[in-house]
Amino acid sequence: MNKEWHFETQAIKSTQNQMTGIRPVNMPIYLSTTFIRNEDGSYNNNFIYSRHGNPNRQILENSVARLEKGEVCYAFSSGMAAIHAIFQSLKAGDHIILPDDVYYNVYMLVSQVFTRWGLEFTRVDMTDINEITNAIQSNTALIWVESPSNPQLKITDIKKVAELARSNHALLLVDNTWPSPVLQQPIELGADIVIHSATKYFGGHSDVLGGCIVLKEKNDTARRIGQIQSLSGGVPSPFDCWLVARGIQTLHLRIMAQTRTAAKLASYLVGHSMIEKVNYPGLESHPQHLIAAKQMRNGYGAMLSVLVRGDRETAMKVANKLNLFTTATSLGGVESLVEHRKSVEGPDSPTPDNLLRISVGLENADDLVADWEQALG
Ligand SMILES: *Cc1c(COP(=O)(O)O)cnc(C)c1O
């Protein structure tokens, strides 16, 4: 620092990073978009410019790759940005098999945007291996699985679909947002790619958007996705990465507690005369309960949906009578939410009119059950 410099120069130089050799226990936030080049032209840790790479993003990516048992992870600014990169990594003329109840915006993105870029798709019932087999074409490049699915909590046999994908030279992708790696690790079941909306359980507090792509191997597909991440720039901010990484520190505790409460709520609702049906893979009455028991561990998740006895209006009325379940979209936060899903997905959606989707939070389980009791009473 030179004392002769003028005020403006001092203002700049005195506030640049001067802290070397500090060893913070937890991760600082590296907002700097650019990094100092060494005299020989190299960069420490290969951090050059934050669109290409940033310490906060690197820590998040390493963490999620490890938790999902993959070789490499790429983080994005939202789940949909990650999903967009997946489709961009395919080529015109490729065919995708999607679940008929795939996360609604994935269907919208493929059908509204990527068909114009030459991608083809077929929607199937992912619980029916024959239907998936019949949908395979010579140009099928990717099979997309969401298990449990949204919002009907259908379960797909990941191992079986993985075998089918492998024998047809297609990639198997699993959207693991709902179970999280605490309850399900698709790469161990044979998936090639795992994606996450980190907005949900990873973040865990409904205050950050994020997305991740984990790949089993650092192969050509991985390199292509890495290239798309850095060239198209849909990257998360350092603060977003910090928030998601902070959420991951309590992921296991939150998922375990929320899952226990959801199981309790599901078994309460199953016996209620105002409830026509409860969709929860932990119930023995669930049509794919045994598959869920085989491929999930630690429980069956903190998401469920119910069909209220009655029509759309009855379901809406029940949602509005709940005090501890906020009527809002999204899921995976510490607060419980309830949503009339069909009105979010629009008139074309296959979701029943009387379905309410429930995201169970960290409130006391007895309080949450009592809340449903009064709302249905
Ligand atoms: C929310 C969600 C997405 C999309 O993620 P965003 O972070 O909202 O872009 C994708 N898949 C599933 C299963 C989701 O719940």
mmCIF file of C-alpha atoms and ligand atoms in Angstrom:
data_model
loop_
_atom_site.group_PDB
_atom_site.id
_atom_site.type_symbol
_atom_site.label_atom_id
_atom_site.label_comp_id
_atom_site.label_asym_id
_atom_site.label_seq_id
_atom_site.Cartn_x
_atom_site.Cartn_y
_atom_site.Cartn_z
ATOM 1 C CA MET A 1 0.000 0.000 0.000
ATOM 2 C CA ASN A 2 1.527 3.308 -1.083
ATOM 3 C CA LYS A 3 0.795 6.358 1.102
ATOM 4 C CA GLU A 4 1.371 8.724 -1.873
ATOM 5 C CA TRP A 5 -1.668 7.430 -3.779
ATOM 6 C CA HIS A 6 -4.662 9.739 -4.039
ATOM 7 C CA PHE A 7 -7.979 9.214 -2.235
ATOM 8 C CA GLU A 8 -9.692 7.420 -5.135
ATOM 9 C CA THR A 9 -6.804 5.009 -5.555
ATOM 10 C CA GLN A 10 -6.625 4.357 -1.784
ATOM 11 C CA ALA A 11 -10.369 3.638 -1.793
ATOM 12 C CA ILE A 12 -9.844 0.901 -4.368
ATOM 13 C CA LYS A 13 -6.551 -0.598 -3.191
ATOM 14 C CA SER A 14 -7.347 -0.522 0.549
ATOM 15 C CA THR A 15 -10.503 -2.576 0.057
ATOM 16 C CA GLN A 16 -9.106 -5.350 -2.132
ATOM 17 C CA ASN A 17 -8.377 -8.756 -0.667
ATOM 18 C CA GLN A 18 -5.345 -8.573 1.656
ATOM 19 C CA MET A 19 -6.146 -11.565 3.811
ATOM 20 C CA THR A 20 -3.726 -14.405 3.182
ATOM 21 C CA GLY A 21 -3.172 -17.368 5.437
ATOM 22 C CA ILE A 22 -6.441 -17.052 7.390
ATOM 23 C CA ARG A 23 -8.071 -20.401 8.047
ATOM 24 C CA PRO A 24 -11.816 -19.969 8.546
ATOM 25 C CA VAL A 25 -13.583 -23.140 9.718
ATOM 26 C CA ASN A 26 -16.563 -22.571 7.499
ATOM 27 C CA MET A 27 -16.604 -21.446 3.911
ATOM 28 C CA PRO A 28 -16.251 -17.698 3.219
ATOM 29 C CA ILE A 29 -18.262 -16.281 0.304
ATOM 30 C CA TYR A 30 -16.017 -15.542 -2.681
ATOM 31 C CA LEU A 31 -17.925 -12.834 -4.516
ATOM 32 C CA SER A 32 -14.932 -11.887 -6.668
ATOM 33 C CA THR A 33 -15.719 -12.542 -10.319
ATOM 34 C CA THR A 34 -12.049 -12.593 -11.294
ATOM 35 C CA PHE A 35 -8.848 -14.085 -9.844
ATOM 36 C CA ILE A 36 -5.209 -12.952 -9.928
ATOM 37 C CA ARG A 37 -3.028 -14.546 -12.569
ATOM 38 C CA ASN A 38 0.390 -15.819 -11.473
ATOM 39 C CA GLU A 39 3.581 -14.539 -13.139
ATOM 40 C CA ASP A 40 3.928 -17.764 -15.131
ATOM 41 C CA GLY A 41 0.387 -17.285 -16.476
ATOM 42 C CA SER A 42 -1.211 -19.981 -14.329
ATOM 43 C CA TYR A 43 -4.073 -19.542 -11.847
ATOM 44 C CA ASN A 44 -4.224 -21.003 -8.333
ATOM 45 C CA ASN A 45 -6.711 -23.897 -8.231
ATOM 46 C CA ASN A 46 -7.528 -22.966 -11.837
ATOM 47 C CA PHE A 47 -9.926 -20.205 -10.721
ATOM 48 C CA ILE A 48 -9.876 -17.612 -13.515
ATOM 49 C CA TYR A 49 -13.338 -16.104 -13.838
ATOM 50 C CA SER A 50 -16.450 -17.017 -11.858
ATOM 51 C CA ARG A 51 -18.593 -18.161 -14.775
ATOM 52 C CA HIS A 52 -15.963 -20.873 -15.410
ATOM 53 C CA GLY A 53 -15.363 -21.668 -11.769
ATOM 54 C CA ASN A 54 -15.671 -20.256 -8.271
ATOM 55 C CA PRO A 55 -14.571 -21.640 -4.885
ATOM 56 C CA ASN A 56 -18.114 -21.674 -3.478
ATOM 57 C CA ARG A 57 -19.447 -23.477 -6.536
ATOM 58 C CA GLN A 58 -16.534 -25.922 -6.446
ATOM 59 C CA ILE A 59 -17.213 -26.814 -2.814
ATOM 60 C CA LEU A 60 -20.923 -27.328 -3.534
ATOM 61 C CA GLU A 61 -20.212 -29.437 -6.626
ATOM 62 C CA ASN A 62 -17.684 -31.625 -4.808
ATOM 63 C CA SER A 63 -20.114 -32.126 -1.943
ATOM 64 C CA VAL A 64 -23.101 -33.132 -4.095
ATOM 65 C CA ALA A 65 -20.962 -35.433 -6.281
ATOM 66 C CA ARG A 66 -19.809 -37.224 -3.143
ATOM 67 C CA LEU A 67 -23.278 -37.465 -1.549
ATOM 68 C CA GLU A 68 -24.738 -38.883 -4.767
ATOM 69 C CA LYS A 69 -21.775 -41.252 -5.317
ATOM 70 C CA GLY A 70 -20.975 -39.687 -8.690
ATOM 71 C CA GLU A 71 -17.642 -38.717 -10.200
ATOM 72 C CA VAL A 72 -18.523 -35.143 -11.092
ATOM 73 C CA CYS A 73 -21.214 -32.524 -10.442
ATOM 74 C CA TYR A 74 -22.151 -29.267 -12.189
ATOM 75 C CA ALA A 75 -24.182 -26.644 -10.326
ATOM 76 C CA PHE A 76 -26.704 -24.327 -11.987
ATOM 77 C CA SER A 77 -28.777 -21.310 -11.045
ATOM 78 C CA SER A 78 -31.987 -23.391 -10.774
ATOM 79 C CA GLY A 79 -33.215 -26.920 -11.260
ATOM 80 C CA MET A 80 -34.661 -25.911 -14.623
ATOM 81 C CA ALA A 81 -31.324 -24.403 -15.741
ATOM 82 C CA ALA A 82 -29.716 -27.773 -14.977
ATOM 83 C CA ILE A 83 -32.471 -29.596 -16.866
ATOM 84 C CA HIS A 84 -32.069 -27.191 -19.797
ATOM 85 C CA ALA A 85 -28.364 -28.103 -19.936
ATOM 86 C CA ILE A 86 -29.264 -31.803 -20.082
ATOM 87 C CA PHE A 87 -31.436 -31.261 -23.168
ATOM 88 C CA GLN A 88 -28.794 -29.010 -24.738
ATOM 89 C CA SER A 89 -26.265 -31.822 -24.357
ATOM 90 C CA LEU A 90 -28.384 -33.992 -26.686
ATOM 91 C CA LYS A 91 -28.451 -33.544 -30.451
ATOM 92 C CA ALA A 92 -31.213 -32.810 -32.955
ATOM 93 C CA GLY A 93 -33.074 -36.005 -33.784
ATOM 94 C CA ASP A 94 -32.544 -37.602 -30.361
ATOM 95 C CA HIS A 95 -35.567 -39.159 -28.672
ATOM 96 C CA ILE A 96 -36.373 -38.935 -24.942
ATOM 97 C CA ILE A 97 -38.755 -41.059 -22.887
ATOM 98 C CA LEU A 98 -40.490 -39.008 -20.186
ATOM 99 C CA PRO A 99 -42.849 -40.109 -17.410
ATOM 100 C CA ASP A 100 -46.479 -39.096 -18.072
ATOM 101 C CA ASP A 101 -46.423 -37.266 -14.736
ATOM 102 C CA VAL A 102 -42.938 -35.730 -15.100
ATOM 103 C CA TYR A 103 -42.377 -32.415 -13.251
ATOM 104 C CA TYR A 104 -44.668 -30.188 -15.256
ATOM 105 C CA ASN A 105 -42.091 -27.623 -16.375
ATOM 106 C CA VAL A 106 -39.846 -30.371 -17.783
ATOM 107 C CA TYR A 107 -42.689 -31.420 -20.067
ATOM 108 C CA MET A 108 -43.281 -27.753 -20.987
ATOM 109 C CA LEU A 109 -39.579 -27.163 -21.741
ATOM 110 C CA VAL A 110 -39.314 -30.209 -23.998
ATOM 111 C CA SER A 111 -42.641 -29.769 -25.771
ATOM 112 C CA GLN A 112 -42.542 -25.965 -26.156
ATOM 113 C CA VAL A 113 -38.832 -25.274 -26.690
ATOM 114 C CA PHE A 114 -36.774 -28.328 -27.556
ATOM 115 C CA THR A 115 -39.100 -29.866 -30.144
ATOM 116 C CA ARG A 116 -38.239 -26.769 -32.199
ATOM 117 C CA TRP A 117 -34.590 -27.857 -31.889
ATOM 118 C CA GLY A 118 -35.353 -31.342 -33.141
ATOM 119 C CA LEU A 119 -35.761 -33.343 -29.933
ATOM 120 C CA GLU A 120 -38.486 -35.987 -29.978
ATOM 121 C CA PHE A 121 -40.229 -37.391 -26.931
ATOM 122 C CA THR A 122 -42.746 -39.995 -25.784
ATOM 123 C CA ARG A 123 -44.575 -39.896 -22.459
ATOM 124 C CA VAL A 124 -45.151 -43.238 -20.716
ATOM 125 C CA ASP A 125 -46.380 -44.660 -17.440
ATOM 126 C CA MET A 126 -42.974 -45.185 -15.768
ATOM 127 C CA THR A 127 -44.408 -47.836 -13.450
ATOM 128 C CA ASP A 128 -45.007 -50.105 -16.458
ATOM 129 C CA ILE A 129 -41.784 -51.658 -17.803
ATOM 130 C CA ASN A 130 -43.601 -52.957 -20.923
ATOM 131 C CA GLU A 131 -44.804 -49.498 -21.807
ATOM 132 C CA ILE A 132 -41.243 -48.136 -21.460
ATOM 133 C CA THR A 133 -39.844 -51.012 -23.547
ATOM 134 C CA ASN A 134 -42.392 -50.381 -26.292
ATOM 135 C CA ALA A 135 -41.527 -46.671 -26.381
ATOM 136 C CA ILE A 136 -37.841 -47.308 -27.126
ATOM 137 C CA GLN A 137 -36.764 -46.289 -30.629
ATOM 138 C CA SER A 138 -33.445 -46.583 -32.451
ATOM 139 C CA ASN A 139 -32.803 -42.869 -31.657
ATOM 140 C CA THR A 140 -33.740 -43.046 -27.954
ATOM 141 C CA ALA A 141 -30.898 -41.281 -26.150
ATOM 142 C CA LEU A 142 -32.336 -40.693 -22.688
ATOM 143 C CA ILE A 143 -34.874 -42.191 -20.288
ATOM 144 C CA TRP A 144 -36.102 -39.801 -17.599
ATOM 145 C CA VAL A 145 -37.260 -41.076 -14.207
ATOM 146 C CA GLU A 146 -38.756 -39.286 -11.217
ATOM 147 C CA SER A 147 -39.326 -41.601 -8.278
ATOM 148 C CA PRO A 148 -41.353 -40.821 -6.191
ATOM 149 C CA SER A 149 -43.162 -38.847 -8.875
ATOM 150 C CA ASN A 150 -44.853 -35.483 -8.629
ATOM 151 C CA PRO A 151 -47.621 -35.200 -7.451
ATOM 152 C CA GLN A 152 -48.937 -38.785 -7.466
ATOM 153 C CA LEU A 153 -45.939 -40.389 -5.698
ATOM 154 C CA LYS A 154 -45.638 -43.211 -8.233
ATOM 155 C CA ILE A 155 -42.534 -45.384 -7.850
ATOM 156 C CA THR A 156 -40.365 -46.547 -10.751
ATOM 157 C CA ASP A 157 -38.115 -49.589 -10.457
ATOM 158 C CA ILE A 158 -34.832 -47.764 -11.114
ATOM 159 C CA LYS A 159 -32.703 -50.929 -11.383
ATOM 160 C CA LYS A 160 -35.001 -52.426 -14.012
ATOM 161 C CA VAL A 161 -35.150 -49.258 -16.103
ATOM 162 C CA ALA A 162 -31.353 -48.940 -15.811
ATOM 163 C CA GLU A 163 -30.925 -52.399 -17.345
ATOM 164 C CA LEU A 164 -33.357 -51.516 -20.119
ATOM 165 C CA ALA A 165 -31.537 -48.241 -20.828
ATOM 166 C CA ARG A 166 -28.129 -49.926 -20.871
ATOM 167 C CA SER A 167 -29.171 -52.678 -23.253
ATOM 168 C CA ASN A 168 -30.549 -50.024 -25.643
ATOM 169 C CA HIS A 169 -27.545 -47.663 -25.428
ATOM 170 C CA ALA A 170 -29.635 -44.929 -23.819
ATOM 171 C CA LEU A 171 -28.750 -42.932 -20.717
ATOM 172 C CA LEU A 172 -30.835 -43.217 -17.563
ATOM 173 C CA LEU A 173 -31.454 -39.942 -15.723
ATOM 174 C CA VAL A 174 -33.118 -39.805 -12.312
ATOM 175 C CA ASP A 175 -34.517 -36.568 -10.895
ATOM 176 C CA ASN A 176 -33.682 -37.233 -7.238
ATOM 177 C CA THR A 177 -35.051 -33.940 -5.882
ATOM 178 C CA TRP A 178 -37.811 -35.492 -3.782
ATOM 179 C CA PRO A 179 -36.031 -38.332 -1.975
ATOM 180 C CA SER A 180 -32.579 -36.662 -1.838
ATOM 181 C CA PRO A 181 -29.520 -38.915 -1.450
ATOM 182 C CA VAL A 182 -30.495 -39.479 2.191
ATOM 183 C CA LEU A 183 -33.324 -41.752 1.033
ATOM 184 C CA GLN A 184 -32.200 -42.889 -2.434
ATOM 185 C CA GLN A 185 -28.923 -43.034 -4.379
ATOM 186 C CA PRO A 186 -29.804 -43.680 -8.033
ATOM 187 C CA ILE A 187 -26.210 -44.061 -9.283
ATOM 188 C CA GLU A 188 -25.857 -47.129 -7.059
ATOM 189 C CA LEU A 189 -29.060 -48.431 -8.674
ATOM 190 C CA GLY A 190 -27.612 -48.014 -12.176
ATOM 191 C CA ALA A 191 -28.459 -44.435 -13.198
ATOM 192 C CA ASP A 192 -25.962 -42.523 -15.364
ATOM 193 C CA ILE A 193 -27.145 -39.042 -14.395
ATOM 194 C CA VAL A 194 -28.798 -37.648 -11.266
ATOM 195 C CA ILE A 195 -30.325 -34.191 -11.189
ATOM 196 C CA HIS A 196 -31.584 -32.012 -8.360
ATOM 197 C CA SER A 197 -33.574 -28.919 -7.815
ATOM 198 C CA ALA A 198 -31.358 -27.699 -4.957
ATOM 199 C CA THR A 199 -34.143 -25.180 -4.317
ATOM 200 C CA LYS A 200 -35.951 -27.916 -2.405
ATOM 201 C CA TYR A 201 -34.364 -30.165 0.254
ATOM 202 C CA PHE A 202 -30.703 -29.209 -0.342
ATOM 203 C CA GLY A 203 -31.390 -25.524 0.305
ATOM 204 C CA GLY A 204 -34.103 -26.542 2.725
ATOM 205 C CA HIS A 205 -35.260 -23.074 3.770
ATOM 206 C CA SER A 206 -37.192 -21.778 0.728
ATOM 207 C CA ASP A 207 -34.752 -18.921 0.226
ATOM 208 C CA VAL A 208 -32.483 -19.957 -2.658
ATOM 209 C CA LEU A 209 -32.878 -21.377 -6.178
ATOM 210 C CA GLY A 210 -30.357 -23.922 -7.417
ATOM 211 C CA GLY A 211 -29.836 -26.997 -9.551
ATOM 212 C CA CYS A 212 -27.254 -29.789 -9.836
ATOM 213 C CA ILE A 213 -26.281 -32.420 -12.373
ATOM 214 C CA VAL A 214 -24.291 -35.381 -11.060
ATOM 215 C CA LEU A 215 -22.711 -37.859 -13.468
ATOM 216 C CA LYS A 216 -21.582 -41.361 -12.668
ATOM 217 C CA GLU A 217 -18.492 -40.924 -14.816
ATOM 218 C CA LYS A 218 -16.499 -38.000 -16.109
ATOM 219 C CA ASN A 219 -17.202 -39.067 -19.699
ATOM 220 C CA ASP A 220 -18.013 -37.177 -22.916
ATOM 221 C CA THR A 221 -21.543 -36.369 -21.723
ATOM 222 C CA ALA A 222 -20.064 -34.892 -18.542
ATOM 223 C CA ARG A 223 -17.571 -32.805 -20.477
ATOM 224 C CA ARG A 224 -20.342 -31.545 -22.760
ATOM 225 C CA ILE A 225 -22.452 -30.502 -19.773
ATOM 226 C CA GLY A 226 -19.447 -28.803 -18.174
ATOM 227 C CA GLN A 227 -18.901 -26.901 -21.405
ATOM 228 C CA ILE A 228 -22.574 -25.857 -21.557
ATOM 229 C CA GLN A 229 -22.433 -24.706 -17.921
ATOM 230 C CA SER A 230 -19.432 -22.491 -18.514
ATOM 231 C CA LEU A 231 -20.400 -21.202 -21.984
ATOM 232 C CA SER A 232 -24.094 -20.532 -21.405
ATOM 233 C CA GLY A 233 -23.519 -19.186 -17.902
ATOM 234 C CA GLY A 234 -26.636 -20.334 -16.049
ATOM 235 C CA VAL A 235 -24.469 -20.631 -12.953
ATOM 236 C CA PRO A 236 -25.450 -20.060 -9.305
ATOM 237 C CA SER A 237 -24.034 -17.029 -7.494
ATOM 238 C CA PRO A 238 -21.394 -17.641 -4.807
ATOM 239 C CA PHE A 239 -23.957 -16.658 -2.153
ATOM 240 C CA ASP A 240 -26.497 -19.129 -3.601
ATOM 241 C CA CYS A 241 -23.855 -21.878 -3.489
ATOM 242 C CA TRP A 242 -23.024 -20.933 0.081
ATOM 243 C CA LEU A 243 -26.695 -21.118 1.095
ATOM 244 C CA VAL A 244 -27.188 -24.526 -0.556
ATOM 245 C CA ALA A 245 -23.970 -25.891 1.000
ATOM 246 C CA ARG A 246 -25.125 -24.609 4.381
ATOM 247 C CA GLY A 247 -28.453 -26.381 3.830
ATOM 248 C CA ILE A 248 -26.630 -29.631 3.019
ATOM 249 C CA GLN A 249 -25.020 -29.571 6.467
ATOM 250 C CA THR A 250 -28.437 -30.262 8.031
ATOM 251 C CA LEU A 251 -29.940 -32.245 5.122
ATOM 252 C CA HIS A 252 -29.817 -35.618 6.874
ATOM 253 C CA LEU A 253 -31.377 -34.355 10.109
ATOM 254 C CA ARG A 254 -34.131 -32.467 8.306
ATOM 255 C CA ILE A 255 -35.032 -35.295 5.917
ATOM 256 C CA MET A 256 -35.144 -37.854 8.724
ATOM 257 C CA ALA A 257 -37.379 -35.704 10.939
ATOM 258 C CA GLN A 258 -39.654 -34.556 8.106
ATOM 259 C CA THR A 259 -39.945 -38.142 6.819
ATOM 260 C CA ARG A 260 -40.990 -39.468 10.245
ATOM 261 C CA THR A 261 -43.679 -36.801 10.510
ATOM 262 C CA ALA A 262 -44.921 -37.436 6.953
ATOM 263 C CA ALA A 263 -45.311 -41.167 7.692
ATOM 264 C CA LYS A 264 -47.330 -40.295 10.795
ATOM 265 C CA LEU A 265 -49.547 -37.884 8.876
ATOM 266 C CA ALA A 266 -50.050 -40.389 6.043
ATOM 267 C CA SER A 267 -51.260 -43.108 8.400
ATOM 268 C CA TYR A 268 -53.611 -40.645 10.103
ATOM 269 C CA LEU A 269 -55.095 -39.478 6.787
ATOM 270 C CA VAL A 270 -55.530 -43.013 5.412
ATOM 271 C CA GLY A 271 -58.186 -43.740 8.005
ATOM 272 C CA HIS A 272 -60.170 -40.499 7.579
ATOM 273 C CA SER A 273 -63.644 -40.598 6.042
ATOM 274 C CA MET A 274 -63.100 -37.268 4.232
ATOM 275 C CA ILE A 275 -60.030 -38.665 2.413
ATOM 276 C CA GLU A 276 -60.607 -40.777 -0.674
ATOM 277 C CA LYS A 277 -56.967 -41.771 -1.190
ATOM 278 C CA VAL A 278 -53.500 -41.131 0.260
ATOM 279 C CA ASN A 279 -50.519 -41.321 -2.088
ATOM 280 C CA TYR A 280 -47.487 -42.211 0.041
ATOM 281 C CA PRO A 281 -44.976 -44.947 -0.893
ATOM 282 C CA GLY A 282 -44.487 -45.848 2.772
ATOM 283 C CA LEU A 283 -48.039 -47.196 3.006
ATOM 284 C CA GLU A 284 -48.364 -50.943 2.419
ATOM 285 C CA SER A 285 -51.431 -50.155 0.308
ATOM 286 C CA HIS A 286 -49.286 -48.163 -2.165
ATOM 287 C CA PRO A 287 -49.156 -50.152 -5.443
ATOM 288 C CA GLN A 288 -45.339 -49.981 -5.656
ATOM 289 C CA HIS A 289 -44.596 -50.116 -1.928
ATOM 290 C CA LEU A 290 -42.306 -53.146 -2.278
ATOM 291 C CA ILE A 291 -40.206 -51.491 -4.991
ATOM 292 C CA ALA A 292 -39.899 -48.389 -2.815
ATOM 293 C CA ALA A 293 -38.852 -50.566 0.127
ATOM 294 C CA LYS A 294 -36.166 -52.163 -2.042
ATOM 295 C CA GLN A 295 -34.628 -49.023 -3.541
ATOM 296 C CA MET A 296 -35.175 -46.433 -0.793
ATOM 297 C CA ARG A 297 -33.735 -46.413 2.720
ATOM 298 C CA ASN A 298 -34.310 -44.469 5.940
ATOM 299 C CA GLY A 299 -37.983 -43.988 5.019
ATOM 300 C CA TYR A 300 -40.179 -42.841 2.171
ATOM 301 C CA GLY A 301 -39.856 -39.089 2.130
ATOM 302 C CA ALA A 302 -41.626 -36.015 3.394
ATOM 303 C CA MET A 303 -43.945 -35.534 0.403
ATOM 304 C CA LEU A 304 -47.423 -36.982 0.056
ATOM 305 C CA SER A 305 -50.637 -36.181 -1.711
ATOM 306 C CA VAL A 306 -54.271 -36.849 -0.896
ATOM 307 C CA LEU A 307 -57.538 -36.984 -2.820
ATOM 308 C CA VAL A 308 -60.139 -35.171 -0.748
ATOM 309 C CA ARG A 309 -63.595 -36.747 -0.904
ATOM 310 C CA GLY A 310 -65.448 -34.258 -3.069
ATOM 311 C CA ASP A 311 -64.607 -31.880 -5.900
ATOM 312 C CA ARG A 312 -62.079 -29.137 -6.579
ATOM 313 C CA GLU A 313 -63.935 -26.673 -4.311
ATOM 314 C CA THR A 314 -63.965 -29.100 -1.374
ATOM 315 C CA ALA A 315 -60.221 -29.682 -1.768
ATOM 316 C CA MET A 316 -59.561 -25.914 -1.951
ATOM 317 C CA LYS A 317 -61.695 -25.358 1.154
ATOM 318 C CA VAL A 318 -59.720 -27.939 3.143
ATOM 319 C CA ALA A 319 -56.409 -26.372 2.037
ATOM 320 C CA ASN A 320 -57.616 -22.953 3.162
ATOM 321 C CA LYS A 321 -58.808 -24.247 6.550
ATOM 322 C CA LEU A 322 -55.337 -25.561 7.429
ATOM 323 C CA ASN A 323 -53.412 -23.220 9.731
ATOM 324 C CA LEU A 324 -49.967 -24.843 9.842
ATOM 325 C CA PHE A 325 -49.747 -25.695 6.126
ATOM 326 C CA THR A 326 -49.205 -22.570 4.056
ATOM 327 C CA THR A 327 -50.963 -22.582 0.695
ATOM 328 C CA ALA A 328 -47.979 -22.112 -1.622
ATOM 329 C CA THR A 329 -46.107 -23.989 -4.293
ATOM 330 C CA SER A 330 -42.639 -25.577 -3.883
ATOM 331 C CA LEU A 331 -41.509 -28.091 -1.275
ATOM 332 C CA GLY A 332 -38.647 -29.269 0.870
ATOM 333 C CA GLY A 333 -38.458 -26.306 3.239
ATOM 334 C CA VAL A 334 -38.630 -26.291 7.036
ATOM 335 C CA GLU A 335 -42.233 -25.043 6.825
ATOM 336 C CA SER A 336 -45.169 -27.267 5.845
ATOM 337 C CA LEU A 337 -46.925 -26.401 2.588
ATOM 338 C CA VAL A 338 -50.113 -27.538 0.896
ATOM 339 C CA GLU A 339 -50.948 -27.017 -2.753
ATOM 340 C CA HIS A 340 -53.872 -27.578 -5.079
ATOM 341 C CA ARG A 341 -51.604 -28.929 -7.795
ATOM 342 C CA LYS A 342 -53.975 -29.017 -10.758
ATOM 343 C CA SER A 343 -54.516 -25.259 -10.704
ATOM 344 C CA VAL A 344 -50.727 -24.758 -10.951
ATOM 345 C CA GLU A 345 -50.278 -27.282 -13.774
ATOM 346 C CA GLY A 346 -53.218 -26.079 -15.852
ATOM 347 C CA PRO A 347 -56.238 -27.766 -17.461
ATOM 348 C CA ASP A 348 -54.150 -30.229 -19.556
ATOM 349 C CA SER A 349 -52.516 -31.790 -16.506
ATOM 350 C CA PRO A 350 -53.379 -35.403 -15.612
ATOM 351 C CA THR A 351 -53.545 -34.472 -11.890
ATOM 352 C CA PRO A 352 -56.979 -35.126 -10.309
ATOM 353 C CA ASP A 353 -59.092 -32.050 -9.427
ATOM 354 C CA ASN A 354 -59.418 -33.062 -5.778
ATOM 355 C CA LEU A 355 -55.691 -33.654 -5.189
ATOM 356 C CA LEU A 356 -53.760 -31.710 -2.555
ATOM 357 C CA ARG A 357 -49.979 -32.019 -2.468
ATOM 358 C CA ILE A 358 -48.371 -31.805 0.956
ATOM 359 C CA SER A 359 -44.785 -30.922 1.827
ATOM 360 C CA VAL A 360 -44.195 -31.797 5.466
ATOM 361 C CA GLY A 361 -41.909 -29.444 7.368
ATOM 362 C CA LEU A 362 -40.183 -29.485 10.736
ATOM 363 C CA GLU A 363 -43.144 -28.507 12.919
ATOM 364 C CA ASN A 364 -44.255 -30.888 15.674
ATOM 365 C CA ALA A 365 -45.929 -34.001 14.199
ATOM 366 C CA ASP A 366 -48.889 -33.979 16.620
ATOM 367 C CA ASP A 367 -49.601 -30.324 15.825
ATOM 368 C CA LEU A 368 -49.630 -31.092 12.099
ATOM 369 C CA VAL A 369 -51.977 -34.077 12.514
ATOM 370 C CA ALA A 370 -54.287 -31.996 14.743
ATOM 371 C CA ASP A 371 -54.359 -29.298 12.076
ATOM 372 C CA TRP A 372 -55.665 -31.782 9.469
ATOM 373 C CA GLU A 373 -58.163 -33.091 12.003
ATOM 374 C CA GLN A 374 -59.711 -29.625 12.444
ATOM 375 C CA ALA A 375 -59.558 -28.793 8.713
ATOM 376 C CA LEU A 376 -61.360 -32.029 7.722
ATOM 377 C CA GLY A 377 -63.837 -31.821 10.620
HETATM 378 C C1 LIG B 1 -38.811 -27.884 -8.365
HETATM 379 C C2 LIG B 1 -38.462 -29.051 -9.186
HETATM 380 C C3 LIG B 1 -37.740 -28.906 -10.385
HETATM 381 C C4 LIG B 1 -37.342 -27.555 -10.941
HETATM 382 O O1 LIG B 1 -36.404 -26.900 -10.144
HETATM 383 P P1 LIG B 1 -36.295 -25.288 -9.976
HETATM 384 O O2 LIG B 1 -35.229 -25.149 -8.954
HETATM 385 O O3 LIG B 1 -37.645 -24.805 -9.537
HETATM 386 O O4 LIG B 1 -35.931 -24.736 -11.295
HETATM 387 C C5 LIG B 1 -37.427 -30.054 -11.084
HETATM 388 N N1 LIG B 1 -37.789 -31.274 -10.654
HETATM 389 C C6 LIG B 1 -38.488 -31.451 -9.503
HETATM 390 C C7 LIG B 1 -38.859 -32.828 -9.084
HETATM 391 C C8 LIG B 1 -38.853 -30.354 -8.731
HETATM 392 O O5 LIG B 1 -39.546 -30.536 -7.605
#
